[in-house]
Amino acid sequence: MSEETSALPAYIPPKARSLFEPHRLFLMAVFLVIVFCAICFMRWDWLPRYGGRLAYGVWQTLLMLFCTAGIGFLLAVPIGLVQVTGPWPLAWLARIFCTIIRGTPLLLQLWLLYYGLGSLFSQYPEIRSSFLWPYLRQAWPYGFTALMISFAAYEGEVMRGAFAGVPRGELEAARAFGMSRFTMFRRIWLPRAVHRALPTLAGETVLQLKSTPLVATITVIDVYAVISRVRQDTFLTYEPLLLLALIYLCLTGILVAGFRLLENRIPARGA
Amino acid sequence: MPSGLELLSLSPPGWGGVLLAGLMASLQLAVGGYLLGLVIGIGGACGKLYGGPILRDLLEVYTTLIRAVPELVLILLLYYAGTDAVNQILLLLGFATVDISGLAAGIFVIGVVQGAYSTEVLRGAIKAVPAGQIEAARAYGMPPLLALRRVILPAMLPYAIPGLSNLWLIATKDTALLAVVGFSELTLVTRQAAGSTKAYMTFYLAAGVLYLLVTLMSNIVIGFIERHARRGMPRTV
């Protein structure tokens, strides 16, 4: 029998690697060369002219993201809660709402609200003469509503799991202390559920950031719309899109880092 | 002005047939993109787990970049860049440029995006397979591809199915984004039908129902597949 019957190496789990191994330095050098080529050989002369508008677009995107995520989360808490403990008609209603919103594309919901509801509203003179009409005539309320509903549905499903996953013993302990139902919810159930849902919440918020450019298709001005404008003005295909990808990359990085900071602030038993 | 149901009838005065053709285009895109993504995912997961240091780092960059940039932006970039690149290569090789069909470009785009997500899903699933099973396959002298086909893929399937079914549902909804680059799938067709008849609510609601039907039917099929893949495993609550 020869000694070398099997030359296959066993699976070695990857070690924690340092940033400055030789192959990484090589990859970084290649990356720097690519960035350098992109700066030298592509056209970036339009950048100073659109700087202010780009900053405004980023601000609009972030405003849209945080407002819809905040209000969407406030809606998601009752949606998740009634599915765990509510009376069955409400639980069914919440489940049907989640299924419908999660089962159809956001772009379709957006266009349904903007074109569908928008055209319906304009047929009724009562609405046209009401004080709401100046707002309903603009695009952003529709984009805002669609993003908010979508976030509420996805996050409601997450909160349902989080509420159901809080150990019963903790709730029973709260009741044994004589807490009323609402105090128990406020002091124990909600904080524990939010803590459990925080990693998923971070992921959902990144997904929400990646959905915000869709509102540009209904003429809301966000950073994506500004870049589209640049592309129309300068007839450049790649440069504005690459810059846009870079902007979203930075925003995602900041968002993920922020959520990690938040997660680390909550003391957890280390394993 | 015809009423709502007449507008949805299948024959030409109604737009039902057009909507169904759009749905078929969407499904083709979703199935093609999903399968391409699965192939990329299997390769990427194996590369991340067993590949050399450079391959591992490159795959990490690929999954991070794709998952951090909005799908809409990726679709615009890849749709133009992909068709451009193919034509440049053809020119370099001395062939005439070709018009790449929207379907092929769309499948490529959805596949590349899905590939990043399914790489992560499959990597997690392969890591969940007890190491002894894979070592046993190696001990029997199976070459890597045979071990992949006979042991790793079937054993990781139960762990991968929840993530993969989620990805399928995302793929069906991501096809709607191709409406922005002018590929006539269900959402764009709906917009055209709604625009030319002014019956916006009717058509958008009808398209919503079609998407919802696809999702609900997928859920039923996924349930069957999951039961099949989990047979013989301890029941989880």
Short mmCIF file of C-alpha atoms in Angstrom, two decimals:
data_model
loop_
_atom_site.label_atom_id
_atom_site.label_comp_id
_atom_site.label_asym_id
_atom_site.label_seq_id
_atom_site.Cartn_x
_atom_site.Cartn_y
_atom_site.Cartn_z
CA MET A 1 0.00 0.00 0.00
CA SER A 2 1.35 3.38 -0.90
CA GLU A 3 1.23 6.08 1.71
CA GLU A 4 -0.36 8.67 -0.61
CA THR A 5 -3.80 7.19 -1.27
CA SER A 6 -5.63 10.43 -0.57
CA ALA A 7 -4.11 13.79 -1.35
CA LEU A 8 -7.26 15.74 -0.38
CA PRO A 9 -6.60 18.15 2.48
CA ALA A 10 -9.03 18.15 5.36
CA TYR A 11 -11.30 21.18 5.75
CA ILE A 12 -9.54 23.77 7.85
CA PRO A 13 -11.83 26.48 9.15
CA PRO A 14 -10.61 29.90 8.04
CA LYS A 15 -8.50 31.71 10.60
CA ALA A 16 -9.09 35.27 11.61
CA ARG A 17 -6.92 37.13 9.13
CA SER A 18 -5.01 40.33 9.50
CA LEU A 19 -5.48 43.13 6.99
CA PHE A 20 -1.83 43.18 5.92
CA GLU A 21 -1.14 39.72 4.61
CA PRO A 22 0.87 39.69 1.37
CA HIS A 23 -2.08 38.72 -0.88
CA ARG A 24 -4.26 41.42 0.65
CA LEU A 25 -1.58 44.04 0.02
CA PHE A 26 -1.46 42.83 -3.58
CA LEU A 27 -5.26 43.02 -3.94
CA MET A 28 -5.29 46.50 -2.42
CA ALA A 29 -2.63 47.62 -4.91
CA VAL A 30 -4.72 46.27 -7.80
CA PHE A 31 -7.79 48.02 -6.38
CA LEU A 32 -5.90 51.33 -6.08
CA VAL A 33 -4.74 51.04 -9.68
CA ILE A 34 -8.35 50.49 -10.81
CA VAL A 35 -9.56 53.51 -8.80
CA PHE A 36 -6.71 55.60 -10.20
CA CYS A 37 -7.56 54.57 -13.77
CA ALA A 38 -11.24 55.36 -13.12
CA ILE A 39 -10.34 58.84 -11.88
CA CYS A 40 -7.91 59.54 -14.74
CA PHE A 41 -9.64 58.04 -17.74
CA MET A 42 -13.31 58.72 -16.99
CA ARG A 43 -15.03 62.07 -17.10
CA TRP A 44 -15.68 63.66 -13.73
CA ASP A 45 -15.78 67.34 -14.76
CA TRP A 46 -19.54 67.47 -14.13
CA LEU A 47 -19.08 66.71 -10.44
CA PRO A 48 -18.53 70.28 -9.08
CA ARG A 49 -21.58 71.60 -10.93
CA TYR A 50 -23.90 69.03 -9.33
CA GLY A 51 -22.29 68.88 -5.87
CA GLY A 52 -24.98 70.93 -4.13
CA ARG A 53 -27.83 69.05 -5.76
CA LEU A 54 -26.20 65.72 -4.87
CA ALA A 55 -25.93 66.72 -1.22
CA TYR A 56 -29.61 67.73 -1.28
CA GLY A 57 -30.48 64.36 -2.84
CA VAL A 58 -28.58 62.44 -0.16
CA TRP A 59 -30.37 64.48 2.50
CA GLN A 60 -33.76 63.69 0.92
CA THR A 61 -32.90 59.98 0.72
CA LEU A 62 -31.88 59.87 4.38
CA LEU A 63 -34.96 61.86 5.43
CA MET A 64 -37.18 59.44 3.51
CA LEU A 65 -35.36 56.45 5.02
CA PHE A 66 -35.53 57.54 8.65
CA CYS A 67 -39.09 58.88 8.56
CA THR A 68 -40.53 55.80 6.84
CA ALA A 69 -38.49 53.39 8.97
CA GLY A 70 -39.46 55.19 12.19
CA ILE A 71 -43.20 55.39 11.50
CA GLY A 72 -43.15 51.95 9.86
CA PHE A 73 -41.62 50.49 13.00
CA LEU A 74 -44.29 52.13 15.19
CA LEU A 75 -46.91 50.46 12.95
CA ALA A 76 -45.03 47.15 13.01
CA VAL A 77 -45.24 46.83 16.81
CA PRO A 78 -49.05 46.48 16.95
CA ILE A 79 -49.02 44.38 13.75
CA GLY A 80 -46.61 41.93 15.35
CA LEU A 81 -48.31 42.03 18.73
CA VAL A 82 -51.83 41.23 17.55
CA GLN A 83 -50.51 38.21 15.64
CA VAL A 84 -49.07 36.80 18.86
CA THR A 85 -51.69 37.67 21.45
CA GLY A 86 -54.54 39.57 19.82
CA PRO A 87 -58.12 38.43 19.14
CA TRP A 88 -58.34 36.27 16.01
CA PRO A 89 -60.03 38.79 13.65
CA LEU A 90 -57.23 41.28 14.25
CA ALA A 91 -54.59 38.57 13.97
CA TRP A 92 -56.05 37.43 10.65
CA LEU A 93 -56.25 40.99 9.39
CA ALA A 94 -52.59 41.60 10.27
CA ARG A 95 -51.54 38.34 8.64
CA ILE A 96 -53.46 39.12 5.42
CA PHE A 97 -51.92 42.60 5.35
CA CYS A 98 -48.40 41.16 5.71
CA THR A 99 -49.01 38.50 3.05
CA ILE A 100 -50.34 40.95 0.49
CA ILE A 101 -47.62 43.56 0.96
CA ARG A 102 -44.82 40.99 1.09
CA GLY A 103 -46.21 39.13 -1.91
CA THR A 104 -46.22 42.00 -4.40
CA PRO A 105 -43.31 44.11 -5.69
CA LEU A 106 -42.78 47.49 -4.05
CA LEU A 107 -42.58 49.16 -7.46
CA LEU A 108 -46.11 47.96 -8.26
CA GLN A 109 -47.44 49.18 -4.90
CA LEU A 110 -45.80 52.53 -5.50
CA TRP A 111 -47.33 52.93 -8.94
CA LEU A 112 -50.70 51.68 -7.68
CA LEU A 113 -50.72 54.42 -5.04
CA TYR A 114 -49.35 57.20 -7.22
CA TYR A 115 -51.11 56.59 -10.51
CA GLY A 116 -54.14 54.62 -9.23
CA LEU A 117 -55.08 56.48 -6.06
CA GLY A 118 -53.80 59.73 -7.49
CA SER A 119 -56.15 59.53 -10.46
CA LEU A 120 -59.00 58.44 -8.20
CA PHE A 121 -58.49 61.40 -5.85
CA SER A 122 -58.52 63.92 -8.67
CA GLN A 123 -62.00 62.75 -9.75
CA TYR A 124 -63.65 63.88 -6.52
CA PRO A 125 -64.24 67.64 -6.20
CA GLU A 126 -64.60 67.24 -2.39
CA ILE A 127 -60.97 66.12 -2.18
CA ARG A 128 -59.81 68.69 -4.71
CA SER A 129 -61.23 71.48 -2.61
CA SER A 130 -60.05 70.11 0.74
CA PHE A 131 -57.02 71.47 2.58
CA LEU A 132 -55.17 68.20 1.86
CA TRP A 133 -55.15 68.72 -1.90
CA PRO A 134 -51.90 70.77 -2.11
CA TYR A 135 -50.15 67.79 -0.48
CA LEU A 136 -52.00 65.09 -2.43
CA ARG A 137 -51.02 66.77 -5.68
CA GLN A 138 -47.34 66.21 -4.95
CA ALA A 139 -45.54 62.91 -5.36
CA TRP A 140 -43.78 62.49 -2.04
CA PRO A 141 -46.82 61.59 0.11
CA TYR A 142 -47.41 58.56 -2.13
CA GLY A 143 -43.77 57.49 -2.04
CA PHE A 144 -43.70 58.01 1.71
CA THR A 145 -46.87 55.95 2.24
CA ALA A 146 -45.69 53.08 0.04
CA LEU A 147 -42.30 52.84 1.73
CA MET A 148 -43.86 53.11 5.18
CA ILE A 149 -46.44 50.39 4.53
CA SER A 150 -43.81 48.10 3.06
CA PHE A 151 -41.50 48.56 6.05
CA ALA A 152 -44.38 48.00 8.46
CA ALA A 153 -45.31 44.71 6.78
CA TYR A 154 -41.78 43.27 6.64
CA GLU A 155 -40.94 44.48 10.13
CA GLY A 156 -44.32 43.32 11.49
CA GLU A 157 -43.39 39.78 10.54
CA VAL A 158 -40.04 40.19 12.33
CA MET A 159 -41.70 41.64 15.43
CA ARG A 160 -44.17 38.75 15.51
CA GLY A 161 -41.26 36.33 15.79
CA ALA A 162 -39.53 38.54 18.35
CA PHE A 163 -42.63 38.86 20.56
CA ALA A 164 -43.25 35.13 20.38
CA GLY A 165 -39.61 34.42 21.22
CA VAL A 166 -39.46 36.27 24.53
CA PRO A 167 -39.18 33.53 27.21
CA ARG A 168 -42.48 32.98 29.03
CA GLY A 169 -40.71 32.91 32.37
CA GLU A 170 -39.78 36.56 32.07
CA LEU A 171 -43.40 37.56 31.40
CA GLU A 172 -44.61 35.39 34.26
CA ALA A 173 -42.03 36.96 36.55
CA ALA A 174 -43.31 40.41 35.55
CA ARG A 175 -46.85 39.33 36.36
CA ALA A 176 -45.68 37.86 39.68
CA PHE A 177 -44.31 41.30 40.55
CA GLY A 178 -47.82 42.61 40.15
CA MET A 179 -47.21 44.62 36.98
CA SER A 180 -50.28 45.56 35.03
CA ARG A 181 -50.50 44.29 31.47
CA PHE A 182 -49.44 47.60 29.99
CA THR A 183 -46.54 48.08 32.41
CA MET A 184 -45.39 44.53 31.63
CA PHE A 185 -45.54 45.30 27.93
CA ARG A 186 -43.71 48.59 28.31
CA ARG A 187 -41.02 47.42 30.73
CA ILE A 188 -40.37 43.78 29.78
CA TRP A 189 -42.01 42.50 26.63
CA LEU A 190 -41.29 45.33 24.20
CA PRO A 191 -37.66 46.00 25.22
CA ARG A 192 -36.81 42.30 25.16
CA ALA A 193 -38.49 41.83 21.77
CA VAL A 194 -36.73 44.86 20.28
CA HIS A 195 -33.43 43.56 21.62
CA ARG A 196 -34.03 40.19 20.00
CA ALA A 197 -35.12 41.80 16.73
CA LEU A 198 -32.27 44.32 16.56
CA PRO A 199 -29.95 42.38 14.18
CA THR A 200 -32.89 41.73 11.82
CA LEU A 201 -34.01 45.33 12.20
CA ALA A 202 -30.58 46.44 11.01
CA GLY A 203 -30.88 44.21 7.94
CA GLU A 204 -34.41 45.48 7.21
CA THR A 205 -33.27 49.09 7.49
CA VAL A 206 -30.50 48.44 4.95
CA LEU A 207 -33.13 46.85 2.67
CA GLN A 208 -35.30 49.93 3.16
CA LEU A 209 -32.37 52.18 2.18
CA LYS A 210 -32.00 50.10 -0.98
CA SER A 211 -35.72 50.54 -1.76
CA THR A 212 -35.71 54.33 -1.48
CA PRO A 213 -34.44 54.95 -5.06
CA LEU A 214 -37.74 53.48 -6.32
CA VAL A 215 -39.52 56.70 -5.33
CA ALA A 216 -37.54 58.46 -8.06
CA THR A 217 -39.77 56.63 -10.60
CA ILE A 218 -42.71 58.74 -9.38
CA THR A 219 -40.75 62.01 -9.69
CA VAL A 220 -39.68 62.39 -6.05
CA ILE A 221 -36.25 64.03 -6.01
CA ASP A 222 -33.77 61.87 -4.11
CA VAL A 223 -30.11 61.15 -4.82
CA TYR A 224 -31.04 58.62 -7.50
CA ALA A 225 -33.17 61.21 -9.29
CA VAL A 226 -30.29 63.70 -9.21
CA ILE A 227 -27.98 61.13 -10.77
CA SER A 228 -30.59 60.35 -13.46
CA ARG A 229 -30.70 64.07 -14.21
CA VAL A 230 -26.90 64.11 -14.53
CA ARG A 231 -27.06 61.17 -16.94
CA GLN A 232 -29.62 62.95 -19.09
CA ASP A 233 -27.65 66.19 -19.12
CA THR A 234 -24.18 64.81 -19.80
CA PHE A 235 -24.97 61.67 -21.83
CA LEU A 236 -22.60 59.69 -19.60
CA THR A 237 -23.63 56.10 -18.83
CA TYR A 238 -21.24 54.77 -16.23
CA GLU A 239 -19.63 57.57 -14.27
CA PRO A 240 -22.79 58.87 -12.52
CA LEU A 241 -23.97 55.32 -11.78
CA LEU A 242 -20.59 54.37 -10.30
CA LEU A 243 -20.70 57.45 -8.09
CA LEU A 244 -24.25 56.54 -7.06
CA ALA A 245 -23.14 53.00 -6.17
CA LEU A 246 -20.32 54.49 -4.09
CA ILE A 247 -22.72 56.83 -2.27
CA TYR A 248 -25.06 53.96 -1.38
CA LEU A 249 -22.08 51.84 -0.32
CA CYS A 250 -21.01 54.55 2.14
CA LEU A 251 -24.57 55.03 3.43
CA THR A 252 -24.96 51.27 3.98
CA GLY A 253 -21.60 51.13 5.77
CA ILE A 254 -22.55 54.00 8.10
CA LEU A 255 -25.96 52.44 8.80
CA VAL A 256 -24.48 49.03 9.62
CA ALA A 257 -21.82 50.58 11.85
CA GLY A 258 -24.48 52.63 13.66
CA PHE A 259 -26.62 49.59 14.36
CA ARG A 260 -23.57 47.65 15.59
CA LEU A 261 -22.86 50.49 18.03
CA LEU A 262 -26.47 50.30 19.23
CA GLU A 263 -26.30 46.52 19.64
CA ASN A 264 -23.08 46.75 21.63
CA ARG A 265 -24.63 49.25 24.03
CA ILE A 266 -27.16 46.69 25.21
CA PRO A 267 -25.50 44.38 27.71
CA ALA A 268 -25.83 40.72 26.73
CA ARG A 269 -24.52 37.60 28.36
CA GLY A 270 -21.43 36.70 26.37
CA ALA A 271 -21.16 33.10 25.24
CA MET B 1 -65.69 53.37 -21.98
CA PRO B 2 -65.67 49.61 -21.35
CA SER B 3 -66.09 48.41 -17.77
CA GLY B 4 -63.37 46.87 -15.61
CA LEU B 5 -63.95 43.24 -16.46
CA GLU B 6 -64.18 43.89 -20.20
CA LEU B 7 -60.80 45.61 -20.03
CA LEU B 8 -59.29 42.48 -18.49
CA SER B 9 -60.73 40.05 -21.08
CA LEU B 10 -58.18 37.96 -22.95
CA SER B 11 -59.09 39.00 -26.51
CA PRO B 12 -57.72 42.26 -28.04
CA PRO B 13 -60.22 44.89 -26.83
CA GLY B 14 -59.24 43.73 -23.33
CA TRP B 15 -55.69 43.69 -22.04
CA GLY B 16 -55.82 40.35 -20.17
CA GLY B 17 -53.74 38.53 -22.77
CA VAL B 18 -51.07 41.24 -22.69
CA LEU B 19 -50.92 41.01 -18.90
CA LEU B 20 -50.52 37.24 -19.02
CA ALA B 21 -47.73 37.56 -21.62
CA GLY B 22 -46.04 40.03 -19.25
CA LEU B 23 -46.44 37.55 -16.41
CA MET B 24 -44.81 34.84 -18.54
CA ALA B 25 -41.87 37.17 -19.27
CA SER B 26 -41.55 37.92 -15.55
CA LEU B 27 -41.58 34.22 -14.70
CA GLN B 28 -38.96 33.44 -17.37
CA LEU B 29 -36.76 36.16 -15.92
CA ALA B 30 -37.28 34.96 -12.37
CA VAL B 31 -36.63 31.27 -13.15
CA GLY B 32 -33.59 31.99 -15.34
CA GLY B 33 -32.10 34.52 -12.94
CA TYR B 34 -32.74 32.29 -9.95
CA LEU B 35 -31.08 29.25 -11.55
CA LEU B 36 -28.08 31.33 -12.66
CA GLY B 37 -27.89 32.75 -9.14
CA LEU B 38 -27.98 29.22 -7.72
CA VAL B 39 -25.07 28.13 -9.93
CA ILE B 40 -23.07 31.22 -8.92
CA GLY B 41 -24.05 30.59 -5.31
CA ILE B 42 -22.85 26.97 -5.28
CA GLY B 43 -19.56 28.00 -6.86
CA GLY B 44 -19.21 31.01 -4.57
CA ALA B 45 -20.00 29.05 -1.41
CA CYS B 46 -17.46 26.35 -2.28
CA GLY B 47 -14.93 29.04 -3.17
CA LYS B 48 -15.50 30.85 0.12
CA LEU B 49 -15.17 27.65 2.16
CA TYR B 50 -12.46 25.73 0.32
CA GLY B 51 -10.80 28.27 -2.01
CA GLY B 52 -7.44 29.96 -1.68
CA PRO B 53 -6.96 33.29 0.13
CA ILE B 54 -7.24 35.50 -2.96
CA LEU B 55 -10.42 33.79 -4.21
CA ARG B 56 -11.92 34.05 -0.74
CA ASP B 57 -11.23 37.78 -0.50
CA LEU B 58 -12.54 38.45 -3.99
CA LEU B 59 -15.77 36.58 -3.23
CA GLU B 60 -16.12 38.56 -0.01
CA VAL B 61 -15.83 41.79 -2.00
CA TYR B 62 -18.42 40.50 -4.51
CA THR B 63 -21.04 39.58 -1.90
CA THR B 64 -20.47 42.74 0.15
CA LEU B 65 -20.68 45.08 -2.83
CA ILE B 66 -23.77 43.48 -4.34
CA ARG B 67 -25.61 43.38 -1.03
CA ALA B 68 -24.80 47.00 -0.16
CA VAL B 69 -25.88 48.70 -3.41
CA PRO B 70 -29.60 49.01 -4.33
CA GLU B 71 -30.84 46.46 -6.86
CA LEU B 72 -32.17 49.27 -9.04
CA VAL B 73 -28.70 50.81 -9.41
CA LEU B 74 -27.11 47.39 -9.99
CA ILE B 75 -29.66 46.59 -12.65
CA LEU B 76 -28.94 49.84 -14.49
CA LEU B 77 -25.16 49.33 -14.20
CA LEU B 78 -25.10 45.65 -15.16
CA TYR B 79 -27.72 45.99 -17.87
CA TYR B 80 -25.66 48.56 -19.77
CA ALA B 81 -22.22 47.35 -18.69
CA GLY B 82 -23.02 43.70 -19.44
CA THR B 83 -24.28 44.31 -22.97
CA ASP B 84 -21.44 46.77 -23.61
CA ALA B 85 -18.81 44.32 -22.37
CA VAL B 86 -20.09 41.50 -24.58
CA ASN B 87 -20.00 43.74 -27.65
CA GLN B 88 -16.49 45.03 -26.81
CA ILE B 89 -15.21 41.47 -26.46
CA LEU B 90 -16.85 40.50 -29.74
CA LEU B 91 -15.21 43.52 -31.42
CA LEU B 92 -11.83 42.60 -29.96
CA LEU B 93 -12.18 39.07 -31.29
CA GLY B 94 -13.08 40.42 -34.72
CA PHE B 95 -16.78 39.55 -34.78
CA ALA B 96 -19.65 41.89 -35.53
CA THR B 97 -21.56 43.26 -32.55
CA VAL B 98 -24.85 41.64 -31.69
CA ASP B 99 -28.07 42.96 -30.22
CA ILE B 100 -28.39 41.19 -26.89
CA SER B 101 -31.99 40.35 -26.12
CA GLY B 102 -33.50 42.05 -23.11
CA LEU B 103 -34.36 38.65 -21.67
CA ALA B 104 -30.73 37.43 -21.70
CA ALA B 105 -29.46 40.68 -20.19
CA GLY B 106 -32.23 40.61 -17.58
CA ILE B 107 -31.48 37.02 -16.59
CA PHE B 108 -27.79 37.93 -16.29
CA VAL B 109 -28.57 40.91 -14.06
CA ILE B 110 -30.96 39.04 -11.76
CA GLY B 111 -28.55 36.08 -11.66
CA VAL B 112 -25.57 38.18 -10.58
CA VAL B 113 -27.61 39.88 -7.85
CA GLN B 114 -29.16 36.62 -6.64
CA GLY B 115 -25.75 34.90 -6.78
CA ALA B 116 -24.39 37.11 -4.00
CA TYR B 117 -27.28 36.33 -1.68
CA SER B 118 -27.36 32.61 -2.43
CA THR B 119 -23.59 32.40 -1.88
CA GLU B 120 -24.19 33.48 1.70
CA VAL B 121 -27.22 31.19 2.17
CA LEU B 122 -25.40 28.13 0.79
CA ARG B 123 -22.21 28.86 2.71
CA GLY B 124 -24.16 28.88 5.95
CA ALA B 125 -26.00 25.70 4.97
CA ILE B 126 -22.79 23.82 4.08
CA LYS B 127 -21.26 24.86 7.39
CA ALA B 128 -24.32 23.44 9.16
CA VAL B 129 -23.68 19.95 7.73
CA PRO B 130 -21.92 17.82 10.39
CA ALA B 131 -18.23 17.81 9.42
CA GLY B 132 -18.02 14.04 9.94
CA GLN B 133 -20.29 13.40 6.94
CA ILE B 134 -18.05 15.36 4.56
CA GLU B 135 -14.94 13.78 6.05
CA ALA B 136 -16.52 10.36 5.58
CA ALA B 137 -17.06 11.12 1.88
CA ARG B 138 -13.40 12.07 1.61
CA ALA B 139 -12.37 8.93 3.50
CA TYR B 140 -14.18 6.88 0.85
CA GLY B 141 -11.90 8.51 -1.72
CA MET B 142 -14.63 10.55 -3.49
CA PRO B 143 -13.23 13.30 -5.68
CA PRO B 144 -14.45 16.81 -4.69
CA LEU B 145 -17.19 17.09 -7.33
CA LEU B 146 -18.62 13.66 -6.52
CA ALA B 147 -18.57 14.48 -2.80
CA LEU B 148 -20.35 17.76 -3.61
CA ARG B 149 -23.02 16.00 -5.66
CA ARG B 150 -23.58 12.95 -3.48
CA VAL B 151 -23.01 14.24 0.05
CA ILE B 152 -22.66 17.98 0.53
CA LEU B 153 -25.56 19.22 -1.63
CA PRO B 154 -28.20 16.72 -0.42
CA ALA B 155 -27.09 17.06 3.20
CA MET B 156 -27.17 20.85 3.23
CA LEU B 157 -30.52 21.13 1.44
CA PRO B 158 -32.72 21.12 4.57
CA TYR B 159 -30.66 23.94 6.06
CA ALA B 160 -30.65 25.93 2.80
CA ILE B 161 -34.32 25.67 1.85
CA PRO B 162 -35.74 28.44 4.06
CA GLY B 163 -33.14 30.89 2.75
CA LEU B 164 -33.41 29.69 -0.84
CA SER B 165 -37.21 29.91 -0.86
CA ASN B 166 -36.94 33.46 0.46
CA LEU B 167 -34.55 34.22 -2.40
CA TRP B 168 -37.00 32.83 -4.94
CA LEU B 169 -39.74 35.14 -3.65
CA ILE B 170 -37.28 38.06 -3.82
CA ALA B 171 -36.36 37.05 -7.39
CA THR B 172 -39.99 37.13 -8.53
CA LYS B 173 -40.37 40.62 -7.07
CA ASP B 174 -37.01 41.90 -8.34
CA THR B 175 -38.11 41.23 -11.91
CA ALA B 176 -40.41 44.25 -11.53
CA LEU B 177 -37.32 46.48 -11.35
CA LEU B 178 -36.49 45.64 -14.97
CA ALA B 179 -39.50 47.80 -15.87
CA VAL B 180 -37.18 50.75 -15.25
CA VAL B 181 -34.83 49.71 -18.08
CA GLY B 182 -37.78 49.16 -20.40
CA PHE B 183 -38.05 45.38 -20.39
CA SER B 184 -41.73 44.60 -20.93
CA GLU B 185 -42.48 42.35 -18.00
CA LEU B 186 -45.66 42.39 -15.94
CA THR B 187 -45.19 45.73 -14.16
CA LEU B 188 -44.25 47.72 -17.28
CA VAL B 189 -47.01 46.09 -19.34
CA THR B 190 -49.45 46.99 -16.57
CA ARG B 191 -48.29 50.58 -16.64
CA GLN B 192 -48.75 50.73 -20.40
CA ALA B 193 -52.21 49.17 -20.22
CA ALA B 194 -53.22 51.51 -17.42
CA GLY B 195 -51.84 54.53 -19.22
CA SER B 196 -53.65 53.86 -22.48
CA THR B 197 -57.03 53.02 -20.93
CA LYS B 198 -56.89 55.39 -17.93
CA ALA B 199 -58.23 52.51 -15.77
CA TYR B 200 -55.28 52.70 -13.40
CA MET B 201 -56.79 50.97 -10.37
CA THR B 202 -58.16 48.02 -12.36
CA PHE B 203 -54.86 47.12 -13.96
CA TYR B 204 -52.59 47.69 -10.98
CA LEU B 205 -54.90 45.63 -8.76
CA ALA B 206 -55.02 42.87 -11.40
CA ALA B 207 -51.22 42.79 -11.62
CA GLY B 208 -51.02 42.73 -7.83
CA VAL B 209 -53.33 39.72 -7.77
CA LEU B 210 -51.15 37.96 -10.36
CA TYR B 211 -47.98 38.56 -8.32
CA LEU B 212 -49.76 37.44 -5.18
CA LEU B 213 -50.91 34.23 -6.90
CA VAL B 214 -47.33 33.49 -7.93
CA THR B 215 -46.18 33.98 -4.33
CA LEU B 216 -48.96 31.85 -2.82
CA MET B 217 -48.44 29.01 -5.33
CA SER B 218 -44.69 29.18 -4.70
CA ASN B 219 -45.34 28.84 -0.98
CA ILE B 220 -47.33 25.65 -1.56
CA VAL B 221 -44.62 24.13 -3.77
CA ILE B 222 -41.89 25.19 -1.31
CA GLY B 223 -43.83 23.41 1.45
CA PHE B 224 -43.74 20.16 -0.57
CA ILE B 225 -40.02 20.49 -1.35
CA GLU B 226 -39.19 21.26 2.26
CA ARG B 227 -41.11 18.22 3.50
CA HIS B 228 -39.29 16.08 0.95
CA ALA B 229 -35.85 17.45 1.88
CA ARG B 230 -36.45 17.15 5.62
CA ARG B 231 -37.66 13.54 5.51
CA GLY B 232 -35.90 11.45 8.13
CA MET B 233 -34.78 14.51 10.09
CA PRO B 234 -35.95 15.19 13.63
CA ARG B 235 -39.00 17.43 13.66
CA THR B 236 -38.36 20.98 14.77
CA VAL B 237 -41.01 23.03 16.50
#
